[in-house]
Amino acid sequence: MDLADMRIEHEAGGWKIDFIGDDGDAVSVRVADEHAVSADEALERAKAVMVQLTAFGTRGGGRSVNTYDAASNGNFDDDLPLLDTQH
């Protein structure tokens, strides 16, 4: 999905941010009022949520394919060594 449009609406108790793709698909993120007092803050918070979800859901939840990915997307599993470190 390539981002084509965004809509930000304030609703009771929070903000609703719609990310709309050029193919018609859309993803909505709800940001509670306690996390954002303005549309700009709500948008930044929604973007951060999307990044967290992307890192969580990549490659079937498995380990990152390469060391750059492991260091950059927050996929840090406690039981697996980081950046192919060997001791």
PDB file of C-alpha atoms in Angstrom:
ATOM      1  CA  MET A   1       0.000   0.000   0.000  1.00  0.00           C
ATOM      2  CA  ASP A   2       1.396   3.376  -1.008  1.00  0.00           C
ATOM      3  CA  LEU A   3       0.014   6.205   1.088  1.00  0.00           C
ATOM      4  CA  ALA A   4      -2.286   8.444  -0.947  1.00  0.00           C
ATOM      5  CA  ASP A   5      -4.203  10.360   1.716  1.00  0.00           C
ATOM      6  CA  MET A   6      -4.719  10.816   5.464  1.00  0.00           C
ATOM      7  CA  ARG A   7      -7.732  11.909   7.456  1.00  0.00           C
ATOM      8  CA  ILE A   8      -7.604  13.120  11.038  1.00  0.00           C
ATOM      9  CA  GLU A   9     -10.790  13.492  13.055  1.00  0.00           C
ATOM     10  CA  HIS A  10     -11.341  14.254  16.706  1.00  0.00           C
ATOM     11  CA  GLU A  11     -13.978  12.048  18.262  1.00  0.00           C
ATOM     12  CA  ALA A  12     -15.209  11.622  21.820  1.00  0.00           C
ATOM     13  CA  GLY A  13     -12.200  10.605  23.896  1.00  0.00           C
ATOM     14  CA  GLY A  14      -9.587  10.670  21.172  1.00  0.00           C
ATOM     15  CA  TRP A  15      -8.374  11.084  17.641  1.00  0.00           C
ATOM     16  CA  LYS A  16      -8.993   8.838  14.639  1.00  0.00           C
ATOM     17  CA  ILE A  17      -6.294   8.869  11.981  1.00  0.00           C
ATOM     18  CA  ASP A  18      -7.004   7.089   8.685  1.00  0.00           C
ATOM     19  CA  PHE A  19      -4.077   6.207   6.424  1.00  0.00           C
ATOM     20  CA  ILE A  20      -5.526   5.618   2.951  1.00  0.00           C
ATOM     21  CA  GLY A  21      -3.634   3.773   0.235  1.00  0.00           C
ATOM     22  CA  ASP A  22      -3.650   4.370  -3.473  1.00  0.00           C
ATOM     23  CA  ASP A  23      -5.328   0.973  -3.873  1.00  0.00           C
ATOM     24  CA  GLY A  24      -8.278   1.942  -1.646  1.00  0.00           C
ATOM     25  CA  ASP A  25      -7.107  -0.011   1.401  1.00  0.00           C
ATOM     26  CA  ALA A  26      -7.057   1.928   4.666  1.00  0.00           C
ATOM     27  CA  VAL A  27      -5.653   1.572   8.171  1.00  0.00           C
ATOM     28  CA  SER A  28      -7.131   3.464  11.117  1.00  0.00           C
ATOM     29  CA  VAL A  29      -5.321   4.303  14.338  1.00  0.00           C
ATOM     30  CA  ARG A  30      -7.111   5.641  17.397  1.00  0.00           C
ATOM     31  CA  VAL A  31      -5.085   7.890  19.705  1.00  0.00           C
ATOM     32  CA  ALA A  32      -6.483   8.670  23.154  1.00  0.00           C
ATOM     33  CA  ASP A  33      -6.828  12.323  24.151  1.00  0.00           C
ATOM     34  CA  GLU A  34      -4.327  11.751  26.959  1.00  0.00           C
ATOM     35  CA  HIS A  35      -1.628  11.042  24.340  1.00  0.00           C
ATOM     36  CA  ALA A  36      -2.296  13.976  22.015  1.00  0.00           C
ATOM     37  CA  VAL A  37      -3.770  17.436  22.476  1.00  0.00           C
ATOM     38  CA  SER A  38      -3.588  18.458  18.817  1.00  0.00           C
ATOM     39  CA  ALA A  39      -4.021  16.920  15.383  1.00  0.00           C
ATOM     40  CA  ASP A  40      -0.260  17.181  14.773  1.00  0.00           C
ATOM     41  CA  GLU A  41       0.522  15.301  18.000  1.00  0.00           C
ATOM     42  CA  ALA A  42      -2.108  12.678  17.175  1.00  0.00           C
ATOM     43  CA  LEU A  43      -0.580  12.156  13.722  1.00  0.00           C
ATOM     44  CA  GLU A  44       2.927  11.726  15.159  1.00  0.00           C
ATOM     45  CA  ARG A  45       1.629   9.263  17.755  1.00  0.00           C
ATOM     46  CA  ALA A  46      -0.272   7.312  15.063  1.00  0.00           C
ATOM     47  CA  LYS A  47       2.866   7.108  12.917  1.00  0.00           C
ATOM     48  CA  ALA A  48       4.823   5.769  15.903  1.00  0.00           C
ATOM     49  CA  VAL A  49       2.128   3.137  16.506  1.00  0.00           C
ATOM     50  CA  MET A  50       2.312   2.058  12.863  1.00  0.00           C
ATOM     51  CA  VAL A  51       6.098   1.670  13.087  1.00  0.00           C
ATOM     52  CA  GLN A  52       5.749  -0.449  16.227  1.00  0.00           C
ATOM     53  CA  LEU A  53       3.159  -2.656  14.543  1.00  0.00           C
ATOM     54  CA  THR A  54       5.299  -3.021  11.438  1.00  0.00           C
ATOM     55  CA  ALA A  55       8.283  -4.176  13.474  1.00  0.00           C
ATOM     56  CA  PHE A  56       6.081  -6.574  15.452  1.00  0.00           C
ATOM     57  CA  GLY A  57       4.384  -8.163  12.475  1.00  0.00           C
ATOM     58  CA  THR A  58       7.187  -8.551   9.960  1.00  0.00           C
ATOM     59  CA  ARG A  59       8.229 -11.915   8.617  1.00  0.00           C
ATOM     60  CA  GLY A  60       5.628 -13.816  10.578  1.00  0.00           C
ATOM     61  CA  GLY A  61       6.914 -12.445  13.871  1.00  0.00           C
ATOM     62  CA  GLY A  62      10.216 -14.203  13.322  1.00  0.00           C
ATOM     63  CA  ARG A  63      13.724 -12.908  13.614  1.00  0.00           C
ATOM     64  CA  SER A  64      14.930 -10.178  11.247  1.00  0.00           C
ATOM     65  CA  VAL A  65      16.578 -11.275   8.034  1.00  0.00           C
ATOM     66  CA  ASN A  66      19.725  -9.183   8.380  1.00  0.00           C
ATOM     67  CA  THR A  67      21.699  -7.263  10.990  1.00  0.00           C
ATOM     68  CA  TYR A  68      20.619  -3.835   9.761  1.00  0.00           C
ATOM     69  CA  ASP A  69      16.974  -4.834  10.111  1.00  0.00           C
ATOM     70  CA  ALA A  70      17.566  -6.228  13.579  1.00  0.00           C
ATOM     71  CA  ALA A  71      19.175  -2.999  14.744  1.00  0.00           C
ATOM     72  CA  SER A  72      16.718  -0.667  13.065  1.00  0.00           C
ATOM     73  CA  ASN A  73      13.219  -2.030  13.623  1.00  0.00           C
ATOM     74  CA  GLY A  74      13.209  -2.925  17.305  1.00  0.00           C
ATOM     75  CA  ASN A  75      13.149  -6.675  16.773  1.00  0.00           C
ATOM     76  CA  PHE A  76      15.326  -7.441  19.795  1.00  0.00           C
ATOM     77  CA  ASP A  77      14.653 -10.924  21.091  1.00  0.00           C
ATOM     78  CA  ASP A  78      16.224 -11.514  24.525  1.00  0.00           C
ATOM     79  CA  ASP A  79      17.223 -15.071  23.765  1.00  0.00           C
ATOM     80  CA  LEU A  80      18.911 -14.332  20.427  1.00  0.00           C
ATOM     81  CA  PRO A  81      22.233 -12.481  20.012  1.00  0.00           C
ATOM     82  CA  LEU A  82      22.159  -9.028  18.438  1.00  0.00           C
ATOM     83  CA  LEU A  83      24.021  -8.280  15.215  1.00  0.00           C
ATOM     84  CA  ASP A  84      25.405 -11.802  14.917  1.00  0.00           C
ATOM     85  CA  THR A  85      27.605 -11.276  17.984  1.00  0.00           C
ATOM     86  CA  GLN A  86      29.630 -14.272  19.072  1.00  0.00           C
ATOM     87  CA  HIS A  87      31.384 -14.746  22.430  1.00  0.00           C
TER      88      HIS A  87
END
